[in-house]
PDB file of C-alpha atoms and ligand atoms in Angstrom:
ATOM      1  CA  MET A   9    -120.425  83.653  80.403  1.00 86.00           C
ATOM      2  CA  LEU A  10    -120.382  85.455  77.016  1.00 92.00           C
ATOM      3  CA  GLU A  11    -123.776  86.735  75.866  1.00 94.00           C
ATOM      4  CA  LYS A  12    -124.508  88.392  72.925  1.00 97.00           C
ATOM      5  CA  LEU A  13    -126.881  91.639  73.372  1.00 97.00           C
ATOM      6  CA  GLU A  14    -128.369  93.256  70.674  1.00 98.00           C
ATOM      7  CA  GLY A  15    -128.424  96.937  72.245  1.00 98.00           C
ATOM      8  CA  ILE A  16    -128.851 100.569  71.866  1.00 98.00           C
ATOM      9  CA  VAL A  17    -125.899 103.009  73.141  1.00 98.00           C
ATOM     10  CA  LEU A  18    -127.776 105.639  75.707  1.00 98.00           C
ATOM     11  CA  ARG A  19    -124.614 107.271  76.762  1.00 97.00           C
ATOM     12  CA  THR A  20    -120.985 106.226  78.256  1.00 96.00           C
ATOM     13  CA  ASN A  21    -119.186 107.501  80.995  1.00 96.00           C
ATOM     14  CA  ASP A  22    -115.225 108.360  81.233  1.00 95.00           C
ATOM     15  CA  TYR A  23    -113.392 105.052  83.279  1.00 94.00           C
ATOM     16  CA  GLY A  24    -110.231 105.670  84.055  1.00 92.00           C
ATOM     17  CA  GLU A  25    -107.380 107.161  81.536  1.00 92.00           C
ATOM     18  CA  THR A  26    -109.054 104.974  78.640  1.00 95.00           C
ATOM     19  CA  ASN A  27    -111.871 102.749  79.182  1.00 96.00           C
ATOM     20  CA  LYS A  28    -115.504 103.712  78.976  1.00 96.00           C
ATOM     21  CA  ILE A  29    -118.666 102.526  81.264  1.00 97.00           C
ATOM     22  CA  VAL A  30    -121.325 102.077  77.793  1.00 97.00           C
ATOM     23  CA  THR A  31    -124.951 102.157  79.191  1.00 98.00           C
ATOM     24  CA  MET A  32    -127.030 100.176  76.347  1.00 98.00           C
ATOM     25  CA  PHE A  33    -130.470  99.193  76.113  1.00 98.00           C
ATOM     26  CA  THR A  34    -130.841  96.505  75.055  1.00 98.00           C
ATOM     27  CA  ARG A  35    -133.547  93.456  73.496  1.00 98.00           C
ATOM     28  CA  GLU A  36    -132.671  90.471  75.655  1.00 96.00           C
ATOM     29  CA  LYS A  37    -131.601  91.893  79.101  1.00 95.00           C
ATOM     30  CA  GLY A  38    -133.078  95.623  79.208  1.00 96.00           C
ATOM     31  CA  LYS A  39    -130.634  98.294  79.974  1.00 97.00           C
ATOM     32  CA  LYS A  40    -127.481  96.803  80.704  1.00 96.00           C
ATOM     33  CA  ALA A  41    -123.912  99.022  81.483  1.00 97.00           C
ATOM     34  CA  ALA A  42    -120.376  97.367  80.628  1.00 97.00           C
ATOM     35  CA  VAL A  43    -116.955  98.078  80.667  1.00 97.00           C
ATOM     36  CA  ALA A  44    -115.488  98.929  77.120  1.00 96.00           C
ATOM     37  CA  ARG A  45    -111.349  98.420  77.502  1.00 95.00           C
ATOM     38  CA  GLY A  46    -109.702 100.790  75.539  1.00 94.00           C
ATOM     39  CA  ALA A  47    -112.773 102.546  73.756  1.00 94.00           C
ATOM     40  CA  LYS A  48    -111.363 106.544  74.603  1.00 93.00           C
ATOM     41  CA  LYS A  49    -108.744 105.659  72.374  1.00 92.00           C
ATOM     42  CA  THR A  50    -109.708 106.568  68.704  1.00 87.00           C
ATOM     43  CA  ASN A  51    -107.407 103.754  67.454  1.00 90.00           C
ATOM     44  CA  SER A  52    -109.786 100.750  69.402  1.00 91.00           C
ATOM     45  CA  ARG A  53    -112.131  98.898  67.818  1.00 91.00           C
ATOM     46  CA  LEU A  54    -114.557  99.450  70.606  1.00 95.00           C
ATOM     47  CA  SER A  55    -114.746 103.350  69.972  1.00 93.00           C
ATOM     48  CA  GLY A  56    -116.716 103.587  67.244  1.00 93.00           C
ATOM     49  CA  VAL A  57    -119.136 101.309  68.317  1.00 95.00           C
ATOM     50  CA  THR A  58    -119.734 102.775  71.789  1.00 96.00           C
ATOM     51  CA  GLN A  59    -120.696 106.445  70.625  1.00 95.00           C
ATOM     52  CA  PRO A  60    -123.939 107.474  71.534  1.00 95.00           C
ATOM     53  CA  PHE A  61    -127.464 105.783  69.795  1.00 97.00           C
ATOM     54  CA  THR A  62    -125.714 103.327  67.504  1.00 98.00           C
ATOM     55  CA  HIS A  63    -127.241 100.332  67.221  1.00 98.00           C
ATOM     56  CA  GLY A  64    -125.487  96.876  67.229  1.00 98.00           C
ATOM     57  CA  ILE A  65    -124.656  93.563  68.439  1.00 98.00           C
ATOM     58  CA  PHE A  66    -122.214  93.346  71.394  1.00 98.00           C
ATOM     59  CA  LEU A  67    -120.706  90.362  73.013  1.00 97.00           C
ATOM     60  CA  VAL A  68    -120.241  91.032  77.012  1.00 97.00           C
ATOM     61  CA  GLN A  69    -118.579  88.618  79.445  1.00 94.00           C
ATOM     62  CA  GLY A  70    -120.743  88.587  82.529  1.00 86.00           C
ATOM     63  CA  SER A  71    -124.221  88.149  83.064  1.00 73.00           C
ATOM     64  CA  ARG A  72    -124.934  90.198  86.392  1.00 80.00           C
ATOM     65  CA  GLY A  73    -123.820  93.997  87.130  1.00 83.00           C
ATOM     66  CA  LEU A  74    -121.247  95.496  85.271  1.00 91.00           C
ATOM     67  CA  GLY A  75    -120.223  93.494  82.229  1.00 93.00           C
ATOM     68  CA  THR A  76    -116.790  93.616  79.881  1.00 96.00           C
ATOM     69  CA  MET A  77    -117.696  94.560  76.236  1.00 97.00           C
ATOM     70  CA  GLN A  78    -115.364  92.078  74.352  1.00 96.00           C
ATOM     71  CA  GLN A  79    -116.626  93.078  70.890  1.00 96.00           C
ATOM     72  CA  GLY A  80    -119.349  95.324  69.495  1.00 96.00           C
ATOM     73  CA  GLU A  81    -120.673  95.232  65.868  1.00 97.00           C
ATOM     74  CA  ALA A  82    -122.538  97.921  64.467  1.00 97.00           C
ATOM     75  CA  LEU A  83    -126.439  97.497  62.964  1.00 97.00           C
ATOM     76  CA  SER A  84    -126.674 101.178  62.205  1.00 97.00           C
ATOM     77  CA  SER A  85    -123.961 103.423  63.698  1.00 96.00           C
ATOM     78  CA  MET A  86    -126.904 106.227  63.518  1.00 97.00           C
ATOM     79  CA  ARG A  87    -124.214 108.923  61.317  1.00 96.00           C
ATOM     80  CA  TYR A  88    -126.764 110.796  60.107  1.00 97.00           C
ATOM     81  CA  ILE A  89    -127.990 111.637  63.460  1.00 97.00           C
ATOM     82  CA  ARG A  90    -124.615 112.683  64.846  1.00 94.00           C
ATOM     83  CA  GLU A  91    -123.576 114.424  61.274  1.00 95.00           C
ATOM     84  CA  ASP A  92    -127.045 117.027  62.665  1.00 95.00           C
ATOM     85  CA  LEU A  93    -126.973 119.168  65.503  1.00 94.00           C
ATOM     86  CA  MET A  94    -131.015 119.432  65.943  1.00 94.00           C
ATOM     87  CA  LYS A  95    -131.214 115.364  64.740  1.00 96.00           C
ATOM     88  CA  THR A  96    -129.044 114.897  67.800  1.00 96.00           C
ATOM     89  CA  ALA A  97    -130.887 116.900  70.230  1.00 96.00           C
ATOM     90  CA  TYR A  98    -133.937 114.822  69.645  1.00 97.00           C
ATOM     91  CA  ALA A  99    -132.415 111.681  69.851  1.00 98.00           C
ATOM     92  CA  ALA A 100    -130.417 112.296  73.033  1.00 97.00           C
ATOM     93  CA  TYR A 101    -133.941 113.395  74.285  1.00 97.00           C
ATOM     94  CA  ILE A 102    -135.511 110.019  73.285  1.00 97.00           C
ATOM     95  CA  VAL A 103    -132.418 108.452  74.638  1.00 98.00           C
ATOM     96  CA  GLU A 104    -132.441 110.343  77.864  1.00 97.00           C
ATOM     97  CA  MET A 105    -135.829 109.424  78.541  1.00 97.00           C
ATOM     98  CA  THR A 106    -135.086 105.732  78.166  1.00 97.00           C
ATOM     99  CA  ASP A 107    -132.470 105.925  80.460  1.00 97.00           C
ATOM    100  CA  ARG A 108    -134.360 107.421  83.233  1.00 95.00           C
ATOM    101  CA  THR A 109    -137.328 105.673  82.665  1.00 95.00           C
ATOM    102  CA  THR A 110    -135.762 101.811  83.243  1.00 96.00           C
ATOM    103  CA  GLU A 111    -134.183  99.815  85.356  1.00 94.00           C
ATOM    104  CA  ASP A 112    -131.011  97.452  84.779  1.00 94.00           C
ATOM    105  CA  GLY A 113    -131.986  94.464  84.149  1.00 92.00           C
ATOM    106  CA  GLU A 114    -135.488  94.395  83.298  1.00 95.00           C
ATOM    107  CA  ILE A 115    -136.679  93.536  80.072  1.00 97.00           C
ATOM    108  CA  ASN A 116    -138.733  95.199  77.971  1.00 97.00           C
ATOM    109  CA  LEU A 117    -139.154  94.921  74.154  1.00 96.00           C
ATOM    110  CA  PRO A 118    -141.656  97.113  73.495  1.00 95.00           C
ATOM    111  CA  LEU A 119    -139.842  99.722  74.479  1.00 96.00           C
ATOM    112  CA  PHE A 120    -136.397  98.539  73.173  1.00 97.00           C
ATOM    113  CA  ASN A 121    -138.576  98.028  69.596  1.00 96.00           C
ATOM    114  CA  LEU A 122    -139.960 101.410  70.056  1.00 96.00           C
ATOM    115  CA  LEU A 123    -136.334 103.639  70.842  1.00 97.00           C
ATOM    116  CA  GLN A 124    -135.035 101.386  68.034  1.00 97.00           C
ATOM    117  CA  LYS A 125    -137.489 102.309  65.563  1.00 96.00           C
ATOM    118  CA  SER A 126    -137.832 105.894  66.243  1.00 96.00           C
ATOM    119  CA  LEU A 127    -134.067 106.276  66.257  1.00 98.00           C
ATOM    120  CA  GLU A 128    -133.956 104.727  63.135  1.00 96.00           C
ATOM    121  CA  TYR A 129    -136.677 107.001  61.681  1.00 95.00           C
ATOM    122  CA  ILE A 130    -135.026 109.736  62.555  1.00 96.00           C
ATOM    123  CA  ASN A 131    -131.614 108.434  61.135  1.00 97.00           C
ATOM    124  CA  GLU A 132    -133.407 108.046  57.980  1.00 95.00           C
ATOM    125  CA  GLY A 133    -134.798 111.572  57.505  1.00 93.00           C
ATOM    126  CA  ALA A 134    -138.099 111.585  58.995  1.00 93.00           C
ATOM    127  CA  ASP A 135    -139.183 114.498  61.130  1.00 93.00           C
ATOM    128  CA  ALA A 136    -137.633 114.384  64.006  1.00 94.00           C
ATOM    129  CA  ALA A 137    -140.267 116.419  66.128  1.00 94.00           C
ATOM    130  CA  ILE A 138    -142.950 114.266  64.806  1.00 94.00           C
ATOM    131  CA  VAL A 139    -141.135 111.158  66.148  1.00 95.00           C
ATOM    132  CA  THR A 140    -140.364 111.856  69.184  1.00 96.00           C
ATOM    133  CA  ASN A 141    -143.827 113.343  69.614  1.00 95.00           C
ATOM    134  CA  ILE A 142    -144.908 109.629  68.882  1.00 95.00           C
ATOM    135  CA  PHE A 143    -141.942 108.211  71.302  1.00 96.00           C
ATOM    136  CA  GLU A 144    -143.219 110.957  74.150  1.00 96.00           C
ATOM    137  CA  MET A 145    -147.173 109.296  73.802  1.00 96.00           C
ATOM    138  CA  LYS A 146    -146.068 106.035  73.612  1.00 95.00           C
ATOM    139  CA  MET A 147    -143.700 106.339  76.600  1.00 95.00           C
ATOM    140  CA  LEU A 148    -146.867 107.185  78.768  1.00 95.00           C
ATOM    141  CA  SER A 149    -148.126 104.145  79.842  1.00 90.00           C
ATOM    142  CA  GLN A 150    -143.970 103.813  80.735  1.00 89.00           C
ATOM    143  CA  VAL A 151    -143.793 106.886  83.723  1.00 91.00           C
ATOM    144  CA  GLY A 152    -147.455 105.166  84.692  1.00 92.00           C
ATOM    145  CA  LEU A 153    -149.450 108.046  82.753  1.00 95.00           C
ATOM    146  CA  ARG A 154    -152.655 107.116  80.959  1.00 95.00           C
ATOM    147  CA  PRO A 155    -154.409 110.253  79.666  1.00 97.00           C
ATOM    148  CA  GLU A 156    -158.142 109.488  78.327  1.00 97.00           C
ATOM    149  CA  LEU A 157    -158.074 110.246  74.719  1.00 96.00           C
ATOM    150  CA  SER A 158    -160.797 108.073  73.579  1.00 94.00           C
ATOM    151  CA  SER A 159    -163.644 110.379  74.481  1.00 96.00           C
ATOM    152  CA  CYS A 160    -164.295 113.313  77.077  1.00 97.00           C
ATOM    153  CA  VAL A 161    -162.722 112.851  80.069  1.00 96.00           C
ATOM    154  CA  VAL A 162    -165.584 114.309  82.226  1.00 96.00           C
ATOM    155  CA  CYS A 163    -168.759 112.924  79.989  1.00 97.00           C
ATOM    156  CA  GLY A 164    -167.654 110.367  77.616  1.00 96.00           C
ATOM    157  CA  GLU A 165    -169.033 111.753  74.930  1.00 96.00           C
ATOM    158  CA  THR A 166    -166.892 110.961  71.723  1.00 94.00           C
ATOM    159  CA  GLU A 167    -168.299 113.871  69.457  1.00 93.00           C
ATOM    160  CA  GLY A 168    -167.594 117.657  69.804  1.00 92.00           C
ATOM    161  CA  LYS A 169    -165.247 120.007  69.951  1.00 94.00           C
ATOM    162  CA  PHE A 170    -162.032 118.968  72.299  1.00 95.00           C
ATOM    163  CA  GLY A 171    -160.050 120.453  73.694  1.00 96.00           C
ATOM    164  CA  PHE A 172    -156.939 118.779  76.374  1.00 97.00           C
ATOM    165  CA  SER A 173    -157.444 119.335  80.182  1.00 97.00           C
ATOM    166  CA  ILE A 174    -153.944 118.979  82.133  1.00 95.00           C
ATOM    167  CA  ARG A 175    -156.230 118.925  85.878  1.00 94.00           C
ATOM    168  CA  GLU A 176    -158.991 115.656  84.102  1.00 95.00           C
ATOM    169  CA  ASN A 177    -156.257 113.785  82.513  1.00 96.00           C
ATOM    170  CA  GLY A 178    -157.723 113.787  79.533  1.00 96.00           C
ATOM    171  CA  LEU A 179    -159.713 115.362  76.878  1.00 97.00           C
ATOM    172  CA  ILE A 180    -162.456 117.238  77.224  1.00 97.00           C
ATOM    173  CA  CYS A 181    -165.184 118.491  74.983  1.00 96.00           C
ATOM    174  CA  HIS A 182    -166.990 121.890  74.410  1.00 95.00           C
ATOM    175  CA  ARG A 183    -170.102 120.982  76.718  1.00 96.00           C
ATOM    176  CA  CYS A 184    -167.556 120.412  79.724  1.00 96.00           C
ATOM    177  CA  LYS A 185    -164.781 122.976  79.298  1.00 92.00           C
ATOM    178  CA  GLU A 186    -166.023 125.415  82.287  1.00 92.00           C
ATOM    179  CA  GLN A 187    -165.301 122.230  84.772  1.00 92.00           C
ATOM    180  CA  ASP A 188    -161.224 123.564  84.207  1.00 93.00           C
ATOM    181  CA  LEU A 189    -160.713 126.935  83.003  1.00 91.00           C
ATOM    182  CA  HIS A 190    -157.229 125.992  81.859  1.00 92.00           C
ATOM    183  CA  PHE A 191    -158.534 123.475  79.731  1.00 94.00           C
ATOM    184  CA  LEU A 192    -155.798 123.364  76.503  1.00 94.00           C
ATOM    185  CA  PRO A 193    -157.929 124.638  73.489  1.00 94.00           C
ATOM    186  CA  LEU A 194    -156.890 122.319  70.964  1.00 95.00           C
ATOM    187  CA  SER A 195    -157.281 122.075  66.763  1.00 95.00           C
ATOM    188  CA  PRO A 196    -158.766 119.307  64.938  1.00 94.00           C
ATOM    189  CA  ALA A 197    -155.718 118.778  63.491  1.00 94.00           C
ATOM    190  CA  SER A 198    -153.700 117.954  67.007  1.00 96.00           C
ATOM    191  CA  ILE A 199    -156.840 115.844  68.605  1.00 95.00           C
ATOM    192  CA  ARG A 200    -155.913 113.639  65.613  1.00 93.00           C
ATOM    193  CA  LEU A 201    -152.622 113.010  65.758  1.00 93.00           C
ATOM    194  CA  LEU A 202    -152.283 112.458  69.751  1.00 95.00           C
ATOM    195  CA  ARG A 203    -154.615 109.961  69.557  1.00 94.00           C
ATOM    196  CA  LEU A 204    -153.045 108.590  66.721  1.00 92.00           C
ATOM    197  CA  PHE A 205    -149.654 108.777  68.272  1.00 93.00           C
ATOM    198  CA  TYR A 206    -150.959 107.191  71.388  1.00 94.00           C
ATOM    199  CA  PHE A 207    -152.786 104.352  69.942  1.00 90.00           C
ATOM    200  CA  PHE A 208    -151.269 103.075  66.396  1.00 84.00           C
ATOM    201  CA  ASP A 209    -147.883 101.493  65.853  1.00 79.00           C
ATOM    202  CA  LEU A 210    -145.067 103.347  65.313  1.00 79.00           C
ATOM    203  CA  GLU A 211    -144.272 101.176  62.109  1.00 77.00           C
ATOM    204  CA  ARG A 212    -147.252 102.579  60.186  1.00 73.00           C
ATOM    205  CA  LEU A 213    -145.812 106.141  60.368  1.00 74.00           C
ATOM    206  CA  GLY A 214    -145.647 107.235  56.557  1.00 72.00           C
ATOM    207  CA  ASN A 215    -145.023 110.363  55.498  1.00 73.00           C
ATOM    208  CA  ILE A 216    -146.998 112.256  57.808  1.00 77.00           C
ATOM    209  CA  ASP A 217    -147.446 116.158  56.832  1.00 83.00           C
ATOM    210  CA  VAL A 218    -147.808 118.543  59.694  1.00 90.00           C
ATOM    211  CA  LYS A 219    -148.196 122.152  59.429  1.00 92.00           C
ATOM    212  CA  GLU A 220    -145.959 124.459  61.861  1.00 92.00           C
ATOM    213  CA  SER A 221    -148.808 125.640  63.376  1.00 93.00           C
ATOM    214  CA  THR A 222    -149.864 122.013  64.845  1.00 95.00           C
ATOM    215  CA  LYS A 223    -146.275 120.864  65.415  1.00 94.00           C
ATOM    216  CA  LYS A 224    -146.021 123.903  68.048  1.00 93.00           C
ATOM    217  CA  GLU A 225    -149.483 122.549  69.470  1.00 94.00           C
ATOM    218  CA  LEU A 226    -148.320 119.089  70.164  1.00 95.00           C
ATOM    219  CA  ARG A 227    -145.378 120.251  71.757  1.00 93.00           C
ATOM    220  CA  ALA A 228    -146.486 122.676  74.075  1.00 93.00           C
ATOM    221  CA  VAL A 229    -149.846 120.083  75.283  1.00 95.00           C
ATOM    222  CA  ILE A 230    -146.680 117.052  75.791  1.00 95.00           C
ATOM    223  CA  SER A 231    -144.931 119.116  77.055  1.00 92.00           C
ATOM    224  CA  MET A 232    -146.833 120.849  80.024  1.00 93.00           C
ATOM    225  CA  TYR A 233    -148.417 117.142  80.479  1.00 95.00           C
ATOM    226  CA  TYR A 234    -144.780 115.635  81.027  1.00 93.00           C
ATOM    227  CA  ASP A 235    -144.363 118.136  83.255  1.00 91.00           C
ATOM    228  CA  GLU A 236    -146.963 118.168  85.606  1.00 92.00           C
ATOM    229  CA  TYR A 237    -147.429 114.373  85.787  1.00 91.00           C
ATOM    230  CA  ALA A 238    -144.636 112.474  84.839  1.00 86.00           C
ATOM    231  CA  GLY A 239    -141.507 114.019  87.308  1.00 85.00           C
ATOM    232  CA  LEU A 240    -138.300 113.559  84.335  1.00 87.00           C
ATOM    233  CA  TYR A 241    -136.028 116.530  84.741  1.00 86.00           C
ATOM    234  CA  LEU A 242    -134.205 115.876  82.040  1.00 90.00           C
ATOM    235  CA  LYS A 243    -131.000 117.929  80.608  1.00 90.00           C
ATOM    236  CA  SER A 244    -131.195 117.039  76.517  1.00 92.00           C
ATOM    237  CA  ARG A 245    -134.921 118.457  77.264  1.00 89.00           C
ATOM    238  CA  ARG A 246    -133.499 122.436  78.171  1.00 89.00           C
ATOM    239  CA  PHE A 247    -130.604 121.957  75.036  1.00 88.00           C
ATOM    240  CA  LEU A 248    -133.858 120.486  72.337  1.00 89.00           C
ATOM    241  CA  GLU A 249    -136.041 124.040  74.002  1.00 88.00           C
ATOM    242  CA  GLN A 250    -133.403 125.962  72.729  1.00 87.00           C
ATOM    243  CA  MET A 251    -132.565 124.365  69.303  1.00 85.00           C
ATOM    244  CA  GLU A 252    -136.056 124.415  68.791  1.00 81.00           C
ATOM    245  CA  ARG A 253    -136.076 127.907  69.821  1.00 82.00           C
ATOM    246  CA  PHE A 254    -133.586 128.819  67.326  1.00 78.00           C
ATOM    247  CA  ASP A 255    -134.909 126.561  64.844  1.00 73.00           C
ATOM    248  CA  TYR A 256    -138.153 128.778  64.683  1.00 65.00           C
ATOM    249  CA  ASN A 257    -136.174 131.993  64.294  1.00 69.00           C
ATOM    250  CA  PHE A 258    -133.663 130.818  61.357  1.00 65.00           C
ATOM    251  CA  GLN A 259    -136.653 129.551  59.854  1.00 66.00           C
ATOM    252  CA  ALA A 260    -138.796 132.250  60.504  1.00 64.00           C
ATOM    253  CA  LYS A 261    -135.911 134.660  59.016  1.00 64.00           C
ATOM    254  CA  GLU A 262    -135.815 132.466  56.419  1.00 62.00           C
ATOM    255  CA  GLU A 263    -139.360 132.876  55.294  1.00 60.00           C
ATOM    256  CA  THR A 264    -138.996 137.223  55.466  1.00 60.00           C
ATOM    257  CA  ASN A 265    -136.146 136.681  53.288  1.00 58.00           C
ATOM    258  CA  ASP A 266    -137.943 134.712  50.410  1.00 51.00           C
ATOM    259  CA  ASP A 267    -140.543 137.679  50.510  1.00 46.00           C
TER     260      ASP A 267
HETATM  261 ZN1  LIG B  17    -168.090 116.253  77.863  1.00 88.44          ZN
END
């Protein structure tokens, strides 16, 4: 049976001399792998459309297990991501997390939309670090994590000065912070954004402009939380961290040169 699938290419693996196995996350079938015959040849009609991050329509033969890709047409090649090393690092992290937290054939429309929208925003030039943070906060439910972000996780108060307690699994207020001596103090801006990222639709991302210090706080608290609870070890995360360090150093140098 020939199926028409809207999908995003998560990764490809070489298969024989000239073929690729393409793993996609699709709207209709969840994660799905298909052999793209000849796709390793640059002149193949399947070579362009099977590049990582490509959002496209694919005709796949074989509804169960490994299918065979007959045709593909890109809706977006995500070329601005692939032309930029920093954007590529963030996008690689997003697709690897999708790959690692899903099983073949499990339909998940909210996740498909989240993945597609996140890559589209990065491709269009939105702040990739922020888009990635939003993706991570939205993925918490996918990995089975539900931090308390509405109120203090200990006393339930909604007013006060808050930090984040990894151990207690949520926001902790100034009255309760002795309960976790390792709580992370966060600025009100970071608290507000953590809540925003967790509760609101990615569709509503406008032009949010986030200070570097706030971005560092968000990166730190979200990474520590994932490290503690998610049990994911992603190759792309190490690459992303190296790139971020390089980027910060580069920005710091640029600022010094301006003086
Ligand atoms: Zn409290």
